[in-house]
mmCIF file of C-alpha atoms and ligand atoms in Angstrom:
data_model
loop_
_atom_site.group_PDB
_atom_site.id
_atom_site.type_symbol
_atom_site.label_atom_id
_atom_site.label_comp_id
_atom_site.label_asym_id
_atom_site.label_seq_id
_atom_site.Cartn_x
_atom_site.Cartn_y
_atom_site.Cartn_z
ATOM 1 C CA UNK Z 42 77.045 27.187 94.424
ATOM 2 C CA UNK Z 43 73.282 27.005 96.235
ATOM 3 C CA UNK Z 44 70.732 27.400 93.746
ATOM 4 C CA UNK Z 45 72.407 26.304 90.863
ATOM 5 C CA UNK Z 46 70.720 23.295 91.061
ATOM 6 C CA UNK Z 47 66.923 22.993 89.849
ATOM 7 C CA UNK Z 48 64.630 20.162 91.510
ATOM 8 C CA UNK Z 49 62.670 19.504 87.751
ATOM 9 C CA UNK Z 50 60.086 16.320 88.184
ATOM 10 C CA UNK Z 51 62.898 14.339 86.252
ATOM 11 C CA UNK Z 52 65.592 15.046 88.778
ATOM 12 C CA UNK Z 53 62.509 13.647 91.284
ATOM 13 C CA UNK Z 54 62.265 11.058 89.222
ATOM 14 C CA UNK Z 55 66.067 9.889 89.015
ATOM 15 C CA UNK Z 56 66.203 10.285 92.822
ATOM 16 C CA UNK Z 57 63.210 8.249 93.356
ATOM 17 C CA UNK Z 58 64.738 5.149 91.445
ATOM 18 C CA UNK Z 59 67.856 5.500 93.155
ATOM 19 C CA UNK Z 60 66.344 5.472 96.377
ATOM 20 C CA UNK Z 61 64.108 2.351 95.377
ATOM 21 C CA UNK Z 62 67.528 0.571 94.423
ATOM 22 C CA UNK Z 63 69.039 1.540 96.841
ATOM 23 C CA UNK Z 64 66.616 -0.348 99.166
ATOM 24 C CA UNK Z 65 67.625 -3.427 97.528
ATOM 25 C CA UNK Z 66 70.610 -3.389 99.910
ATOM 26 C CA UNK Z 67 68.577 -2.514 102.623
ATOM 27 C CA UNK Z 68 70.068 -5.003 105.537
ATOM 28 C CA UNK Z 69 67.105 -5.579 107.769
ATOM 29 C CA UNK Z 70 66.707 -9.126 109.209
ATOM 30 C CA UNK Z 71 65.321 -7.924 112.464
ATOM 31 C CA UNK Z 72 61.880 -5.470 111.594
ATOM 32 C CA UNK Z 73 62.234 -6.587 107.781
ATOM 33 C CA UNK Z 74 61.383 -3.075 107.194
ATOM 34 C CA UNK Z 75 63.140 -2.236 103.666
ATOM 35 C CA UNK Z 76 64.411 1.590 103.224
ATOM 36 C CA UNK Z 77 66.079 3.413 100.817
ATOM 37 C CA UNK Z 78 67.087 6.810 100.587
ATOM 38 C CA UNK Z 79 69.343 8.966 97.683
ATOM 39 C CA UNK Z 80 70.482 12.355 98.647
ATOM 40 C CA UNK Z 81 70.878 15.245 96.280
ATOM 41 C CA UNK Z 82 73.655 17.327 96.438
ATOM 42 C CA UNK Z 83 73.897 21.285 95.263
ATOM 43 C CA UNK Z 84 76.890 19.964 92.568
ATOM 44 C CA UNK Z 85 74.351 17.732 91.584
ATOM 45 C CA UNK Z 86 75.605 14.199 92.994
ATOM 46 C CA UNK Z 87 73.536 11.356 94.131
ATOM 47 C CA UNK Z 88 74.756 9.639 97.139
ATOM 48 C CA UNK Z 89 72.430 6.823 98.287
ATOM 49 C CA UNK Z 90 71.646 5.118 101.811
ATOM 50 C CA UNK Z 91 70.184 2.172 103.000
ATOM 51 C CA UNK Z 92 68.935 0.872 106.773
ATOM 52 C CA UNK Z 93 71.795 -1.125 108.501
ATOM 53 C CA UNK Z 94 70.448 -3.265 111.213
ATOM 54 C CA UNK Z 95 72.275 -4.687 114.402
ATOM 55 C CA UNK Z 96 71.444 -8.170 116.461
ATOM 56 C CA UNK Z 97 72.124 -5.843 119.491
ATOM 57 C CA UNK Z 98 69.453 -3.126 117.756
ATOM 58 C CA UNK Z 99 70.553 -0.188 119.363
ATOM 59 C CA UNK Z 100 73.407 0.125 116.377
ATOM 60 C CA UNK Z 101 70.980 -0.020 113.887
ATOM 61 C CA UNK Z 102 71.472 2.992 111.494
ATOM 62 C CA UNK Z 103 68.377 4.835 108.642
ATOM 63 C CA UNK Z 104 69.096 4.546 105.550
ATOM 64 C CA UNK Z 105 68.791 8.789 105.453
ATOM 65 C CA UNK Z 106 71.427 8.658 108.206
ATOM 66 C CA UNK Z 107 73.292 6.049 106.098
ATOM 67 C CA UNK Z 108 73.199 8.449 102.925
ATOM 68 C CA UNK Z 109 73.533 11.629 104.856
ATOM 69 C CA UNK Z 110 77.179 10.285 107.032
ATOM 70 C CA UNK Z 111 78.377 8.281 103.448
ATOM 71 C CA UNK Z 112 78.135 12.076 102.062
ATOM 72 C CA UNK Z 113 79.507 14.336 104.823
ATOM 73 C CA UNK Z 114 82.649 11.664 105.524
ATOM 74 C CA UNK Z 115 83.177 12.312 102.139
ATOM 75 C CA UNK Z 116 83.222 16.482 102.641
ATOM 76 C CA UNK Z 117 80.226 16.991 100.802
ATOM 77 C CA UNK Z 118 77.853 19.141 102.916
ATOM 78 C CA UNK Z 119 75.455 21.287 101.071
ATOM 79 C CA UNK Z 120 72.195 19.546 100.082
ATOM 80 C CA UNK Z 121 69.098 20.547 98.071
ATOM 81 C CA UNK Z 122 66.804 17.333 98.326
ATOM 82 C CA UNK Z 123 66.201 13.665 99.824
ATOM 83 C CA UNK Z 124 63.759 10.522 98.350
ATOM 84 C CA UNK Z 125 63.141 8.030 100.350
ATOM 85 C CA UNK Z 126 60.855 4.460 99.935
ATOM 86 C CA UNK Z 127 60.608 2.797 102.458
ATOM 87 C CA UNK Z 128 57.971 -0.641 103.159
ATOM 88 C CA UNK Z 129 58.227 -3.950 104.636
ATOM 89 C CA UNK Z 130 60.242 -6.910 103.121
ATOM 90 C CA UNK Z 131 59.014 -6.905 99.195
ATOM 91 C CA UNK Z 132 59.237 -5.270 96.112
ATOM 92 C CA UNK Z 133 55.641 -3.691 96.375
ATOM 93 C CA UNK Z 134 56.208 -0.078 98.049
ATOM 94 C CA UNK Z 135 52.942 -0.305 100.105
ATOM 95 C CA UNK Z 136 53.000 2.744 101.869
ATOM 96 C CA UNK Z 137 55.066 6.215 101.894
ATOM 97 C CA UNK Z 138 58.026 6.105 104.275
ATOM 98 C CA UNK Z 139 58.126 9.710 106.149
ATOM 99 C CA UNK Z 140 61.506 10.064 108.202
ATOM 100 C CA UNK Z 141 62.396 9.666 111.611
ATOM 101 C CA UNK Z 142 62.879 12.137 114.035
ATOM 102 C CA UNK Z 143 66.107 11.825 114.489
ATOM 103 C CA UNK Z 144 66.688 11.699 110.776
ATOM 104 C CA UNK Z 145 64.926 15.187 110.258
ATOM 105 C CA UNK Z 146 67.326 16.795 113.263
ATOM 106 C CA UNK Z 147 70.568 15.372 111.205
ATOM 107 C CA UNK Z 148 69.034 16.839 108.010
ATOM 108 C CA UNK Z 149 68.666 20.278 110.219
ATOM 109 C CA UNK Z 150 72.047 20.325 110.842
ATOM 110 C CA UNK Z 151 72.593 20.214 107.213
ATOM 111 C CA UNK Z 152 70.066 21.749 104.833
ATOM 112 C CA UNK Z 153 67.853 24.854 104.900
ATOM 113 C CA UNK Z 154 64.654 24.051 106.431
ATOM 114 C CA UNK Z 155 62.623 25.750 103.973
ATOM 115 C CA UNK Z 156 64.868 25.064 101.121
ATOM 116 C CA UNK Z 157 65.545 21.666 101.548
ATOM 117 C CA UNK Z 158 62.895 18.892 100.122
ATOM 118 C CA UNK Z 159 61.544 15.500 101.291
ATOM 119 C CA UNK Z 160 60.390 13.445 98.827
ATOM 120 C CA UNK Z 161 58.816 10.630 99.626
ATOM 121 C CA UNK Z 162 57.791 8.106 96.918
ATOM 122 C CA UNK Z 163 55.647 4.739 96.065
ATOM 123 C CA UNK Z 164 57.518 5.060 92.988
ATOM 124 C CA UNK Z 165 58.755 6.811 90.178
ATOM 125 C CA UNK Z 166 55.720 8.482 89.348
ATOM 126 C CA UNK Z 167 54.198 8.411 93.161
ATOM 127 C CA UNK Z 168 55.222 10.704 95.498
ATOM 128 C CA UNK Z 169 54.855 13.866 97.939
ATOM 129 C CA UNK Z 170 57.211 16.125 97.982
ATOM 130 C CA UNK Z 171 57.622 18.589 101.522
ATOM 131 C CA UNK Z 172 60.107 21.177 102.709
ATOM 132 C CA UNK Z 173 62.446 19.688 106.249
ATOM 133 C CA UNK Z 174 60.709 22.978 107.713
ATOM 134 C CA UNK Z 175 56.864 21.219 106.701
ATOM 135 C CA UNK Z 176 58.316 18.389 108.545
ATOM 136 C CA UNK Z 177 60.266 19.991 111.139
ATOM 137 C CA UNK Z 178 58.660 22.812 112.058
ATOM 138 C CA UNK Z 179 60.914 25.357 114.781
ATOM 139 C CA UNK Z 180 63.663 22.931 114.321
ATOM 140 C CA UNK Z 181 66.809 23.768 116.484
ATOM 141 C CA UNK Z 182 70.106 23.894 114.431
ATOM 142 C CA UNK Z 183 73.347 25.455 114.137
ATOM 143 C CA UNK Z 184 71.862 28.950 113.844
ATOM 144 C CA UNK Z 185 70.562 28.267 117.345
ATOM 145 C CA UNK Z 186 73.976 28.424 118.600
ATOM 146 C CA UNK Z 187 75.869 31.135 116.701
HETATM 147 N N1 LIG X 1015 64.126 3.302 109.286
HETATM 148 C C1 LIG X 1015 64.780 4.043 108.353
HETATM 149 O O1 LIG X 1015 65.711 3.566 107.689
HETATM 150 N N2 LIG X 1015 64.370 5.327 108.163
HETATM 151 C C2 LIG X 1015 63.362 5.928 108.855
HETATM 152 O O2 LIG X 1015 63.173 7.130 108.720
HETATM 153 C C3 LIG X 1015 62.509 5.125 109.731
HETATM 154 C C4 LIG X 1015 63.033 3.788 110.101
HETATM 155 C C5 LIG X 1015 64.574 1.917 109.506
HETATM 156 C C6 LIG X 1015 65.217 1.674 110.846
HETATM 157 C C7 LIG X 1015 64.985 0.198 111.023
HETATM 158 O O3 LIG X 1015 66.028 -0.497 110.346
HETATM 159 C C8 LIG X 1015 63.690 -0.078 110.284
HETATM 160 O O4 LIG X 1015 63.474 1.042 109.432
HETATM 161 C C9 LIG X 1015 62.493 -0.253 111.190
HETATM 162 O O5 LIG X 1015 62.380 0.797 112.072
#
């Protein structure tokens, strides 16, 4: 049920350190640019991402993509939040890690532009958090459509 769900600076806190492990599994031999990303569903579940790399590149998938299609293929669709670290090989998290574009357009499809928050974090205790609309601003989306 939407708004059941409250985004406290503990819950920010959880999905920053599940977005920091989930780096760890970040495949990236080609940039060597680590990211990590843990969604938050409205029931409350954490499903987490990382960037999947290809030798022919093109393939290569984001680790929000990765978190957002793990998540959907498993018929969960209604999201309230996203962390995501991102920084080159390491375990220092040098810099914050803003999405893609084409990341923010599959979160479109998805979330509530001015409900939905991107949080994006140095660590636990570092971060910014910003709405998909902040970051997408007259985003096109289903609504367009209907
Ligand atoms: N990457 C992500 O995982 N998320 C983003 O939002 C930006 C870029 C990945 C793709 C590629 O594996 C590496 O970072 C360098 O672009």
């Amino acid at each position: 049920m939407a708004g059941d769900m409250e985004l406290t600076g503990e819950k920010i806190r959880d999905l920053a350190a599940a977005a920091i492990e989930a780096r760890r599994k970040s495949y990236s031999p080609y940039s060597h640019y680590q990211v990590g990303a843990a969604l938050l569903a409205e029931d409350g579940q954490i499903i987490t991402g990382c960037n999947i790399e290809n030798a022919a590149y093109g393939p290569s998938n984001c680790a929000e993509r990765t978190a957002f299609f793990k998540a959907v293929s498993e018929g969960i669709r209604e999201f309230l939040a996203i962390a995501i670290v991102g920084s080159p090989e390491g375990e220092t998290l040098t810099q914050y890690a803003y999405p893609c574009g084409v990341c923010r357009q599959v979160m479109m499809e998805f979330c509530e532009p001015e409900r939905f928050q991107i949080i994006v974090a140095k660590s636990e205790e570092d971060y910014r958090v910003m709405t998909l609309a902040e970051l997408l601003p007259e985003g096109f989306g289903p609504e367009n459509l209907a």
